[in-house]
PDB file of C-alpha atoms and ligand atoms in Angstrom:
ATOM      1  CA  MET A   1      10.143 123.365 -87.640  1.00 27.00           C
ATOM      2  CA  ALA A   2       9.815 126.659 -85.913  1.00 33.00           C
ATOM      3  CA  TYR A   3       8.080 126.279 -82.647  1.00 27.00           C
ATOM      4  CA  ARG A   4       4.539 127.676 -82.999  1.00 27.00           C
ATOM      5  CA  TRP A   5       2.381 128.950 -80.191  1.00 23.00           C
ATOM      6  CA  LYS A   6      -1.373 127.845 -79.769  1.00 26.00           C
ATOM      7  CA  ASN A   7      -2.472 130.886 -81.758  1.00 28.00           C
ATOM      8  CA  ASP A   8       0.036 129.815 -84.695  1.00 31.00           C
ATOM      9  CA  LEU A   9       1.873 133.084 -84.761  1.00 32.00           C
ATOM     10  CA  THR A  10       5.546 133.219 -84.547  1.00 36.00           C
ATOM     11  CA  PRO A  11       7.674 136.184 -84.188  1.00 35.00           C
ATOM     12  CA  ALA A  12       8.633 135.523 -87.971  1.00 40.00           C
ATOM     13  CA  ASP A  13       5.167 136.115 -88.768  1.00 37.00           C
ATOM     14  CA  VAL A  14       4.680 139.307 -86.981  1.00 34.00           C
ATOM     15  CA  THR A  15       8.119 140.744 -88.002  1.00 40.00           C
ATOM     16  CA  PRO A  16       7.599 140.768 -91.657  1.00 44.00           C
ATOM     17  CA  LYS A  17       4.048 142.027 -91.183  1.00 40.00           C
ATOM     18  CA  ALA A  18       5.417 145.095 -89.626  1.00 41.00           C
ATOM     19  CA  ALA A  19       8.156 145.457 -92.057  1.00 48.00           C
ATOM     20  CA  PHE A  20       5.572 144.970 -94.826  1.00 41.00           C
ATOM     21  CA  LEU A  21       3.210 147.635 -93.593  1.00 40.00           C
ATOM     22  CA  ASN A  22       6.104 150.270 -93.431  1.00 44.00           C
ATOM     23  CA  ARG A  23       7.052 149.226 -96.972  1.00 45.00           C
ATOM     24  CA  ARG A  24       3.473 149.686 -98.282  1.00 40.00           C
ATOM     25  CA  GLN A  25       3.496 153.253 -96.749  1.00 37.00           C
ATOM     26  CA  MET A  26       6.734 153.826 -98.799  1.00 36.00           C
ATOM     27  CA  ILE A  27       5.357 152.404-101.800  1.00 36.00           C
ATOM     28  CA  ALA A  28       2.086 154.265-101.668  1.00 34.00           C
ATOM     29  CA  GLY A  29       4.077 157.379-101.465  1.00 32.00           C
ATOM     30  CA  THR A  30       6.218 156.700-104.525  1.00 34.00           C
ATOM     31  CA  ALA A  31       3.552 155.849-107.162  1.00 33.00           C
ATOM     32  CA  GLY A  32       4.753 154.410-110.528  1.00 35.00           C
ATOM     33  CA  LEU A  33       6.374 151.021-110.608  1.00 36.00           C
ATOM     34  CA  GLY A  34       6.395 150.495-106.840  1.00 36.00           C
ATOM     35  CA  ALA A  35       2.618 150.477-106.945  1.00 35.00           C
ATOM     36  CA  ILE A  36       2.671 147.835-109.455  1.00 38.00           C
ATOM     37  CA  ALA A  37       4.258 145.614-106.935  1.00 40.00           C
ATOM     38  CA  VAL A  38       1.284 145.739-104.738  1.00 40.00           C
ATOM     39  CA  ALA A  39      -1.598 146.098-107.338  1.00 38.00           C
ATOM     40  CA  GLY A  40      -3.919 143.385-108.310  1.00 40.00           C
ATOM     41  CA  LYS A  41      -7.086 142.103-106.908  1.00 38.00           C
ATOM     42  CA  VAL A  42      -6.543 140.848-103.468  1.00 41.00           C
ATOM     43  CA  SER A  43      -9.018 138.439-101.703  1.00 45.00           C
ATOM     44  CA  ALA A  44     -10.197 139.119 -98.326  1.00 39.00           C
ATOM     45  CA  GLN A  45      -7.899 136.230 -96.935  1.00 45.00           C
ATOM     46  CA  ASP A  46      -4.961 137.430 -99.028  1.00 54.00           C
ATOM     47  CA  ALA A  47      -3.359 140.558 -97.406  1.00 64.00           C
ATOM     48  CA  LEU A  48      -0.139 139.773 -99.110  1.00 82.00           C
ATOM     49  CA  GLU A  49       1.307 138.724 -95.777  1.00 91.00           C
ATOM     50  CA  PRO A  50       4.573 137.062 -96.578  1.00 94.00           C
ATOM     51  CA  ASN A  51       5.402 133.360 -95.586  1.00 95.00           C
ATOM     52  CA  THR A  52       8.105 132.917 -93.244  1.00 95.00           C
ATOM     53  CA  LEU A  53      11.579 132.480 -94.435  1.00 97.00           C
ATOM     54  CA  GLU A  54      11.438 128.988 -93.176  1.00 96.00           C
ATOM     55  CA  GLU A  55       8.336 128.143 -95.259  1.00 96.00           C
ATOM     56  CA  ILE A  56       9.839 129.724 -98.276  1.00 98.00           C
ATOM     57  CA  THR A  57      13.095 127.705 -98.000  1.00 98.00           C
ATOM     58  CA  THR A  58      12.007 124.259 -96.971  1.00 97.00           C
ATOM     59  CA  TYR A  59       8.979 123.555 -99.309  1.00 97.00           C
ATOM     60  CA  ASN A  60      10.407 123.738-102.600  1.00 98.00           C
ATOM     61  CA  ASN A  61      10.520 122.490-106.195  1.00 98.00           C
ATOM     62  CA  PHE A  62      14.101 122.199-107.388  1.00 98.00           C
ATOM     63  CA  TYR A  63      14.367 118.791-109.290  1.00 98.00           C
ATOM     64  CA  GLU A  64      18.180 119.123-109.677  1.00 98.00           C
ATOM     65  CA  PHE A  65      18.153 118.235-105.892  1.00 98.00           C
ATOM     66  CA  GLY A  66      15.297 115.572-105.984  1.00 98.00           C
ATOM     67  CA  THR A  67      11.594 115.602-106.626  1.00 98.00           C
ATOM     68  CA  GLY A  68      10.425 115.709-102.732  1.00 98.00           C
ATOM     69  CA  LYS A  69       9.373 119.239-101.507  1.00 97.00           C
ATOM     70  CA  THR A  70      12.282 118.785 -98.669  1.00 98.00           C
ATOM     71  CA  ASP A  71      14.868 117.591-100.991  1.00 98.00           C
ATOM     72  CA  PRO A  72      16.175 121.212-101.921  1.00 98.00           C
ATOM     73  CA  ALA A  73      16.614 122.382 -98.392  1.00 98.00           C
ATOM     74  CA  GLN A  74      18.472 119.015 -97.541  1.00 98.00           C
ATOM     75  CA  ASN A  75      20.586 118.802-100.674  1.00 98.00           C
ATOM     76  CA  ALA A  76      21.158 122.421-102.158  1.00 98.00           C
ATOM     77  CA  SER A  77      23.933 123.297 -99.840  1.00 98.00           C
ATOM     78  CA  ALA A  78      26.349 121.635-102.133  1.00 98.00           C
ATOM     79  CA  MET A  79      25.692 123.773-105.003  1.00 98.00           C
ATOM     80  CA  VAL A  80      28.615 126.033-105.856  1.00 98.00           C
ATOM     81  CA  ILE A  81      27.362 129.386-106.321  1.00 98.00           C
ATOM     82  CA  ASP A  82      30.606 131.526-106.073  1.00 97.00           C
ATOM     83  CA  PRO A  83      32.005 132.330-108.695  1.00 96.00           C
ATOM     84  CA  TRP A  84      29.018 132.678-110.621  1.00 98.00           C
ATOM     85  CA  LYS A  85      28.781 133.740-114.212  1.00 98.00           C
ATOM     86  CA  VAL A  86      25.714 134.305-116.363  1.00 99.00           C
ATOM     87  CA  THR A  87      26.221 134.225-120.201  1.00 99.00           C
ATOM     88  CA  VAL A  88      23.985 136.606-122.147  1.00 99.00           C
ATOM     89  CA  ASP A  89      23.987 135.807-125.847  1.00 98.00           C
ATOM     90  CA  GLY A  90      21.861 135.618-129.227  1.00 98.00           C
ATOM     91  CA  LEU A  91      20.335 138.848-130.650  1.00 98.00           C
ATOM     92  CA  VAL A  92      22.005 141.104-128.260  1.00 98.00           C
ATOM     93  CA  ASP A  93      24.406 144.038-128.577  1.00 98.00           C
ATOM     94  CA  LYS A  94      26.461 143.321-125.519  1.00 98.00           C
ATOM     95  CA  PRO A  95      26.748 139.571-125.255  1.00 98.00           C
ATOM     96  CA  GLY A  96      29.208 138.204-122.759  1.00 98.00           C
ATOM     97  CA  GLU A  97      29.874 136.204-119.577  1.00 98.00           C
ATOM     98  CA  TYR A  98      28.744 138.602-116.956  1.00 98.00           C
ATOM     99  CA  SER A  99      29.568 138.241-113.207  1.00 98.00           C
ATOM    100  CA  LEU A 100      26.589 138.901-110.865  1.00 98.00           C
ATOM    101  CA  ALA A 101      28.081 142.327-110.122  1.00 97.00           C
ATOM    102  CA  ASP A 102      28.458 143.313-113.780  1.00 98.00           C
ATOM    103  CA  LEU A 103      24.796 142.020-114.382  1.00 97.00           C
ATOM    104  CA  ALA A 104      23.474 144.126-111.679  1.00 97.00           C
ATOM    105  CA  GLU A 105      25.574 147.197-112.283  1.00 98.00           C
ATOM    106  CA  GLY A 106      23.496 150.272-112.769  1.00 98.00           C
ATOM    107  CA  LEU A 107      20.305 148.546-112.182  1.00 98.00           C
ATOM    108  CA  THR A 108      17.925 149.398-109.369  1.00 98.00           C
ATOM    109  CA  THR A 109      17.437 146.411-106.766  1.00 97.00           C
ATOM    110  CA  GLU A 110      14.259 146.682-104.882  1.00 97.00           C
ATOM    111  CA  GLU A 111      11.889 144.601-102.860  1.00 97.00           C
ATOM    112  CA  ARG A 112       8.838 143.173-104.461  1.00 97.00           C
ATOM    113  CA  ILE A 113       6.263 141.128-102.435  1.00 97.00           C
ATOM    114  CA  TYR A 114       4.670 138.725-104.751  1.00 97.00           C
ATOM    115  CA  ARG A 115       2.012 135.978-104.752  1.00 97.00           C
ATOM    116  CA  PHE A 116       3.514 132.787-106.038  1.00 98.00           C
ATOM    117  CA  ARG A 117       1.242 130.202-107.208  1.00 98.00           C
ATOM    118  CA  CYS A 118       2.653 126.550-108.173  1.00 97.00           C
ATOM    119  CA  VAL A 119       0.864 124.782-110.924  1.00 97.00           C
ATOM    120  CA  GLU A 120       0.469 121.897-108.324  1.00 96.00           C
ATOM    121  CA  ALA A 121      -2.121 124.283-106.604  1.00 96.00           C
ATOM    122  CA  TRP A 122      -0.377 125.634-103.568  1.00 96.00           C
ATOM    123  CA  SER A 123       0.764 129.069-103.002  1.00 96.00           C
ATOM    124  CA  MET A 124       2.945 131.351-100.879  1.00 96.00           C
ATOM    125  CA  VAL A 125       3.637 134.974-100.607  1.00 96.00           C
ATOM    126  CA  VAL A 126       7.426 135.967-100.948  1.00 97.00           C
ATOM    127  CA  PRO A 127       9.234 139.106-100.386  1.00 98.00           C
ATOM    128  CA  TRP A 128      11.883 138.976-102.986  1.00 98.00           C
ATOM    129  CA  GLN A 129      14.633 141.557-103.692  1.00 98.00           C
ATOM    130  CA  GLY A 130      15.685 141.901-107.425  1.00 98.00           C
ATOM    131  CA  PHE A 131      15.871 144.040-110.438  1.00 98.00           C
ATOM    132  CA  GLU A 132      13.620 144.244-113.424  1.00 98.00           C
ATOM    133  CA  LEU A 133      14.591 141.906-116.240  1.00 98.00           C
ATOM    134  CA  ALA A 134      13.633 144.932-118.556  1.00 98.00           C
ATOM    135  CA  ASP A 135      16.277 146.983-117.060  1.00 98.00           C
ATOM    136  CA  LEU A 136      18.874 144.114-117.740  1.00 98.00           C
ATOM    137  CA  LEU A 137      17.625 143.503-121.298  1.00 98.00           C
ATOM    138  CA  THR A 138      17.748 147.368-121.986  1.00 98.00           C
ATOM    139  CA  LYS A 139      21.341 147.552-120.546  1.00 98.00           C
ATOM    140  CA  VAL A 140      22.680 144.737-122.757  1.00 98.00           C
ATOM    141  CA  GLY A 141      20.699 145.871-125.921  1.00 98.00           C
ATOM    142  CA  VAL A 142      17.979 143.785-127.470  1.00 98.00           C
ATOM    143  CA  GLN A 143      18.363 143.477-131.325  1.00 98.00           C
ATOM    144  CA  SER A 144      15.339 143.921-133.644  1.00 97.00           C
ATOM    145  CA  GLY A 145      14.980 140.276-134.532  1.00 97.00           C
ATOM    146  CA  ALA A 146      14.659 139.108-130.853  1.00 98.00           C
ATOM    147  CA  LYS A 147      10.977 137.885-129.903  1.00 98.00           C
ATOM    148  CA  TYR A 148      11.768 135.549-126.956  1.00 98.00           C
ATOM    149  CA  VAL A 149      14.144 135.304-124.056  1.00 99.00           C
ATOM    150  CA  ALA A 150      15.430 131.809-123.201  1.00 99.00           C
ATOM    151  CA  PHE A 151      16.907 130.918-119.688  1.00 99.00           C
ATOM    152  CA  GLU A 152      19.015 127.996-118.407  1.00 99.00           C
ATOM    153  CA  THR A 153      19.942 126.727-115.110  1.00 99.00           C
ATOM    154  CA  VAL A 154      23.233 125.540-113.807  1.00 99.00           C
ATOM    155  CA  VAL A 155      24.032 121.819-114.145  1.00 98.00           C
ATOM    156  CA  GLN A 156      26.460 120.541-111.397  1.00 98.00           C
ATOM    157  CA  PRO A 157      25.864 116.703-111.457  1.00 98.00           C
ATOM    158  CA  GLU A 158      28.651 116.154-108.692  1.00 98.00           C
ATOM    159  CA  ASN A 159      26.471 118.448-106.354  1.00 98.00           C
ATOM    160  CA  MET A 160      22.865 117.598-107.529  1.00 98.00           C
ATOM    161  CA  PRO A 161      21.433 114.213-106.793  1.00 98.00           C
ATOM    162  CA  GLY A 162      18.473 114.833-109.162  1.00 98.00           C
ATOM    163  CA  VAL A 163      20.898 115.508-111.986  1.00 98.00           C
ATOM    164  CA  ARG A 164      22.794 112.321-111.316  1.00 98.00           C
ATOM    165  CA  ARG A 165      19.460 110.217-111.223  1.00 98.00           C
ATOM    166  CA  GLY A 166      18.146 111.964-114.318  1.00 97.00           C
ATOM    167  CA  VAL A 167      14.741 112.630-112.870  1.00 96.00           C
ATOM    168  CA  ILE A 168      13.940 114.804-115.884  1.00 98.00           C
ATOM    169  CA  ASP A 169      16.163 116.278-118.633  1.00 98.00           C
ATOM    170  CA  PHE A 170      18.749 118.814-117.609  1.00 98.00           C
ATOM    171  CA  PRO A 171      19.568 121.480-117.856  1.00 98.00           C
ATOM    172  CA  TYR A 172      16.318 123.218-116.756  1.00 98.00           C
ATOM    173  CA  LEU A 173      15.126 125.380-119.416  1.00 99.00           C
ATOM    174  CA  GLU A 174      12.526 128.275-119.603  1.00 99.00           C
ATOM    175  CA  GLY A 175      11.341 131.063-121.639  1.00 98.00           C
ATOM    176  CA  LEU A 176       9.225 134.112-122.107  1.00 98.00           C
ATOM    177  CA  ARG A 177       7.930 136.122-125.095  1.00 98.00           C
ATOM    178  CA  LEU A 178       9.798 139.408-125.161  1.00 98.00           C
ATOM    179  CA  ASP A 179       7.058 141.636-124.172  1.00 98.00           C
ATOM    180  CA  GLU A 180       6.571 139.304-121.010  1.00 98.00           C
ATOM    181  CA  ALA A 181      10.166 139.576-120.218  1.00 99.00           C
ATOM    182  CA  MET A 182      10.082 143.438-120.562  1.00 98.00           C
ATOM    183  CA  HIS A 183       7.024 143.735-118.375  1.00 98.00           C
ATOM    184  CA  PRO A 184       7.897 145.619-115.040  1.00 98.00           C
ATOM    185  CA  LEU A 185       6.442 142.977-112.973  1.00 98.00           C
ATOM    186  CA  THR A 186       9.134 140.452-114.160  1.00 98.00           C
ATOM    187  CA  ILE A 187      12.180 140.409-112.028  1.00 98.00           C
ATOM    188  CA  MET A 188      15.443 138.552-111.703  1.00 98.00           C
ATOM    189  CA  ALA A 189      15.385 137.965-107.879  1.00 98.00           C
ATOM    190  CA  THR A 190      18.923 137.998-106.095  1.00 98.00           C
ATOM    191  CA  GLY A 191      17.667 138.176-102.524  1.00 98.00           C
ATOM    192  CA  LEU A 192      14.805 137.262-100.234  1.00 98.00           C
ATOM    193  CA  TYR A 193      14.001 138.830 -96.576  1.00 98.00           C
ATOM    194  CA  GLY A 194      16.853 141.162 -97.222  1.00 97.00           C
ATOM    195  CA  GLU A 195      19.538 138.492 -97.477  1.00 98.00           C
ATOM    196  CA  PRO A 196      21.199 136.832-100.519  1.00 98.00           C
ATOM    197  CA  LEU A 197      18.924 134.302-102.221  1.00 98.00           C
ATOM    198  CA  PRO A 198      18.959 130.884-100.132  1.00 98.00           C
ATOM    199  CA  LYS A 199      20.130 127.968-102.393  1.00 98.00           C
ATOM    200  CA  SER A 200      16.909 126.035-102.082  1.00 98.00           C
ATOM    201  CA  THR A 201      15.193 129.031-103.692  1.00 98.00           C
ATOM    202  CA  GLY A 202      17.472 129.498-106.724  1.00 98.00           C
ATOM    203  CA  ALA A 203      20.567 131.089-105.530  1.00 98.00           C
ATOM    204  CA  PRO A 204      22.251 133.297-106.650  1.00 98.00           C
ATOM    205  CA  ILE A 205      19.866 134.655-109.204  1.00 99.00           C
ATOM    206  CA  ARG A 206      16.470 133.465-110.494  1.00 99.00           C
ATOM    207  CA  LEU A 207      13.624 134.548-112.605  1.00 99.00           C
ATOM    208  CA  VAL A 208      10.266 135.535-110.898  1.00 98.00           C
ATOM    209  CA  VAL A 209       7.115 135.926-113.109  1.00 98.00           C
ATOM    210  CA  PRO A 210       4.387 136.364-110.583  1.00 98.00           C
ATOM    211  CA  TRP A 211       1.327 135.922-113.117  1.00 98.00           C
ATOM    212  CA  LYS A 212       2.558 132.600-114.289  1.00 98.00           C
ATOM    213  CA  TYR A 213       2.806 129.369-112.708  1.00 98.00           C
ATOM    214  CA  GLY A 214       5.799 128.705-110.773  1.00 98.00           C
ATOM    215  CA  PHE A 215       7.666 126.393-113.060  1.00 98.00           C
ATOM    216  CA  LYS A 216       8.177 129.450-115.374  1.00 98.00           C
ATOM    217  CA  SER A 217      10.300 130.987-112.555  1.00 98.00           C
ATOM    218  CA  ILE A 218      13.449 129.254-113.491  1.00 99.00           C
ATOM    219  CA  LYS A 219      16.244 129.038-110.709  1.00 99.00           C
ATOM    220  CA  SER A 220      19.902 129.421-110.449  1.00 99.00           C
ATOM    221  CA  VAL A 221      20.134 130.991-114.050  1.00 99.00           C
ATOM    222  CA  VAL A 222      23.549 130.796-115.947  1.00 99.00           C
ATOM    223  CA  LYS A 223      22.376 131.636-119.273  1.00 99.00           C
ATOM    224  CA  ILE A 224      19.989 134.402-120.886  1.00 99.00           C
ATOM    225  CA  SER A 225      19.629 134.117-124.781  1.00 99.00           C
ATOM    226  CA  LEU A 226      17.707 136.651-126.920  1.00 99.00           C
ATOM    227  CA  VAL A 227      16.228 134.433-129.656  1.00 99.00           C
ATOM    228  CA  ALA A 228      13.859 134.767-132.553  1.00 98.00           C
ATOM    229  CA  GLU A 229      11.886 131.556-132.154  1.00 98.00           C
ATOM    230  CA  GLU A 230       9.793 130.181-129.250  1.00 98.00           C
ATOM    231  CA  PRO A 231      12.503 128.320-127.029  1.00 98.00           C
ATOM    232  CA  LYS A 232      12.202 124.768-125.887  1.00 98.00           C
ATOM    233  CA  THR A 233      11.151 124.786-122.175  1.00 98.00           C
ATOM    234  CA  THR A 234      11.312 121.935-119.682  1.00 98.00           C
ATOM    235  CA  TRP A 235       7.976 121.134-118.657  1.00 98.00           C
ATOM    236  CA  ASN A 236       6.256 122.068-121.954  1.00 97.00           C
ATOM    237  CA  ASP A 237       8.676 119.595-123.560  1.00 97.00           C
ATOM    238  CA  ILE A 238       7.987 116.812-120.917  1.00 97.00           C
ATOM    239  CA  ASN A 239       4.193 117.146-121.520  1.00 96.00           C
ATOM    240  CA  ALA A 240       2.795 119.964-123.684  1.00 95.00           C
ATOM    241  CA  SER A 241      -0.793 119.007-123.107  1.00 93.00           C
ATOM    242  CA  GLU A 242      -0.356 119.475-119.158  1.00 95.00           C
ATOM    243  CA  TYR A 243       2.248 122.434-119.230  1.00 96.00           C
ATOM    244  CA  GLY A 244       1.897 125.247-121.854  1.00 96.00           C
ATOM    245  CA  PHE A 245       4.577 127.643-122.947  1.00 97.00           C
ATOM    246  CA  TYR A 246       2.546 130.623-121.622  1.00 97.00           C
ATOM    247  CA  SER A 247       1.095 128.929-118.495  1.00 98.00           C
ATOM    248  CA  ASN A 248      -0.608 131.863-117.002  1.00 98.00           C
ATOM    249  CA  VAL A 249      -2.281 131.489-113.727  1.00 98.00           C
ATOM    250  CA  ASN A 250      -6.010 130.917-114.655  1.00 97.00           C
ATOM    251  CA  PRO A 251      -8.593 129.567-112.441  1.00 97.00           C
ATOM    252  CA  THR A 252     -10.903 128.716-115.321  1.00 97.00           C
ATOM    253  CA  VAL A 253      -8.647 126.329-117.109  1.00 96.00           C
ATOM    254  CA  ASP A 254      -8.014 123.220-115.117  1.00 94.00           C
ATOM    255  CA  HIS A 255      -4.966 121.026-115.343  1.00 94.00           C
ATOM    256  CA  PRO A 256      -6.039 117.973-116.970  1.00 92.00           C
ATOM    257  CA  ARG A 257      -5.633 116.153-113.746  1.00 94.00           C
ATOM    258  CA  TRP A 258      -6.815 118.644-111.253  1.00 95.00           C
ATOM    259  CA  SER A 259      -8.605 121.793-110.730  1.00 96.00           C
ATOM    260  CA  GLN A 260      -6.803 125.168-110.743  1.00 97.00           C
ATOM    261  CA  SER A 261      -9.811 127.062-109.207  1.00 97.00           C
ATOM    262  CA  SER A 262      -8.458 127.345-105.703  1.00 97.00           C
ATOM    263  CA  GLU A 263      -4.946 127.003-103.978  1.00 96.00           C
ATOM    264  CA  ARG A 264      -3.563 125.781-100.723  1.00 94.00           C
ATOM    265  CA  ARG A 265      -1.786 128.634 -98.943  1.00 93.00           C
ATOM    266  CA  ILE A 266       1.422 127.213 -97.448  1.00 93.00           C
ATOM    267  CA  GLY A 267       1.670 128.010 -93.794  1.00 89.00           C
ATOM    268  CA  GLY A 268      -0.227 131.387 -93.326  1.00 61.00           C
ATOM    269  CA  GLY A 269      -0.532 131.347 -89.653  1.00 61.00           C
ATOM    270  CA  LEU A 270      -3.968 132.521 -88.698  1.00 62.00           C
ATOM    271  CA  PHE A 271      -5.013 132.608 -92.405  1.00 58.00           C
ATOM    272  CA  SER A 272      -4.070 129.091 -93.345  1.00 63.00           C
ATOM    273  CA  SER A 273      -6.597 127.862 -95.661  1.00 77.00           C
ATOM    274  CA  ARG A 274      -7.712 127.157 -99.267  1.00 89.00           C
ATOM    275  CA  GLN A 275      -8.401 130.321-101.196  1.00 92.00           C
ATOM    276  CA  ASP A 276      -9.813 131.068-104.648  1.00 96.00           C
ATOM    277  CA  THR A 277      -7.029 131.452-107.356  1.00 98.00           C
ATOM    278  CA  LEU A 278      -7.136 134.746-109.091  1.00 97.00           C
ATOM    279  CA  MET A 279      -6.802 135.354-112.962  1.00 97.00           C
ATOM    280  CA  PHE A 280      -3.159 136.149-113.725  1.00 98.00           C
ATOM    281  CA  ASN A 281      -2.595 135.424-109.877  1.00 98.00           C
ATOM    282  CA  GLY A 282      -4.233 138.856-109.226  1.00 97.00           C
ATOM    283  CA  TYR A 283      -1.879 140.648-111.565  1.00 98.00           C
ATOM    284  CA  ASP A 284      -4.498 141.849-113.981  1.00 97.00           C
ATOM    285  CA  GLU A 285      -2.251 144.563-115.346  1.00 97.00           C
ATOM    286  CA  VAL A 286      -0.521 141.916-117.580  1.00 98.00           C
ATOM    287  CA  ALA A 287      -4.032 141.253-119.187  1.00 97.00           C
ATOM    288  CA  SER A 288      -3.266 143.300-122.442  1.00 97.00           C
ATOM    289  CA  LEU A 289      -0.264 141.330-123.263  1.00 98.00           C
ATOM    290  CA  TYR A 290      -2.676 138.466-124.297  1.00 97.00           C
ATOM    291  CA  ASP A 291      -5.232 140.463-126.257  1.00 95.00           C
ATOM    292  CA  GLY A 292      -6.584 138.340-128.880  1.00 93.00           C
ATOM    293  CA  MET A 293      -5.182 135.181-127.459  1.00 94.00           C
ATOM    294  CA  ASP A 294      -7.672 132.307-126.746  1.00 92.00           C
ATOM    295  CA  LEU A 295      -6.663 131.845-122.972  1.00 90.00           C
ATOM    296  CA  SER A 296      -8.914 128.699-122.585  1.00 87.00           C
ATOM    297  CA  LYS A 297      -6.115 127.013-124.474  1.00 81.00           C
ATOM    298  CA  ASP A 298      -3.416 128.016-122.152  1.00 82.00           C
ATOM    299  CA  PHE A 299      -2.737 125.330-119.498  1.00 75.00           C
TER     300      PHE A 299
HETATM  301  N1  MTE B   1      14.016 125.833-111.648  1.00 59.75           N
HETATM  302  C1  MTE B   1      14.808 124.764-111.818  1.00 59.75           C
HETATM  303  N2  MTE B   1      16.046 124.840-112.233  1.00 59.75           N
HETATM  304  N3  MTE B   1      14.552 123.511-111.328  1.00 59.75           N
HETATM  305  C2  MTE B   1      13.086 123.170-110.823  1.00 59.75           C
HETATM  306  O1  MTE B   1      12.819 121.931-110.620  1.00 59.75           O
HETATM  307  N4  MTE B   1      11.088 124.151-110.263  1.00 59.75           N
HETATM  308  C3  MTE B   1       9.863 125.168-110.882  1.00 59.75           C
HETATM  309  C4  MTE B   1      10.628 126.485-110.391  1.00 59.75           C
HETATM  310  N5  MTE B   1      11.825 126.659-111.043  1.00 59.75           N
HETATM  311  C5  MTE B   1      12.343 124.381-110.865  1.00 59.75           C
HETATM  312  C6  MTE B   1      12.880 125.625-111.194  1.00 59.75           C
HETATM  313  C7  MTE B   1       8.700 125.029-110.038  1.00 59.75           C
HETATM  314  S1  MTE B   1       7.677 123.704-110.420  1.00 59.75           S
HETATM  315  C8  MTE B   1       8.382 125.722-109.083  1.00 59.75           C
HETATM  316  S2  MTE B   1       6.816 125.852-108.434  1.00 59.75           S
HETATM  317  C9  MTE B   1       9.255 126.822-108.596  1.00 59.75           C
HETATM  318  O2  MTE B   1      10.648 126.895-109.155  1.00 59.75           O
HETATM  319  C10 MTE B   1       9.346 126.750-107.070  1.00 59.75           C
HETATM  320  O3  MTE B   1      10.009 127.668-106.504  1.00 59.75           O
HETATM  321  P1  MTE B   1      10.167 127.746-104.962  1.00 59.75           P
HETATM  322  O4  MTE B   1      10.805 126.430-104.524  1.00 59.75           O
HETATM  323  O5  MTE B   1      11.252 128.873-104.636  1.00 59.75           O
HETATM  324  O6  MTE B   1       8.810 128.091-104.186  1.00 59.75           O
END
């Protein structure tokens, strides 16, 4: 753990804040998509102050490496991420096995500071770098029959103690409806704090969907498939009555075993506390995606 002074602020807390303020000024000047990254209802306690790199990389869920929060940081260094290929297949014009460079070629990589809310009722603020999934999907050409996007995580039993123990079924699977995947808030993250994504957080490339519970944000992606039917997804498959396919952050729909009305912000320095959970994690601009849907049934 980093040393903490009496007032609980470290240089790491201060540096990202200054950087964040600069970025916010930049974003304010650009309008359009940049503004989306900082939009949303922000409670008084939540000024989108990023968590420290150490907090973000040492308190994780990545069951391939074990079920404990510190297991990924301890075990993920064994994961081989170079070379890395992402298979793009299904209802797509340009299927193939893409290297990371080929995948990102021609796409704009930018910083997105997002709230991240786990279904277990803890949260962080994370300064990701990545590109919009919509840009990638447009580049590879989505065919008319495609209604969903399915994702798959790498499986390396020799390097993954959680896989060897079979703590859940692997590969870890996730999915989005096509319009969710095409929303400008949805990114494929490749970096954190300006550096390549650390292994415990899903190197070298992961999905980030900031208005959904964190388990939707699948790590270390090796396959992206455009499909016609709702795909099988890991936690929904384990227990559909506790983990819905949609799983939008919603403070009014409790998990069957705990309340979702508030969350524990990890770290947070001076602001460390419980805080109210916001509908769609504060990203209200996605609400129209769910017009006509009964959100009280969405865990
Ligand atoms: N992706 C894979 N492959 N395996 C996992 O166990 N855990 C999910 C999600 N993506 C998980 C995963 C859960 S439950 C959460 S809360 C987030 O990753 C955690 O992301 P973080 O550790 O970067 O905060």
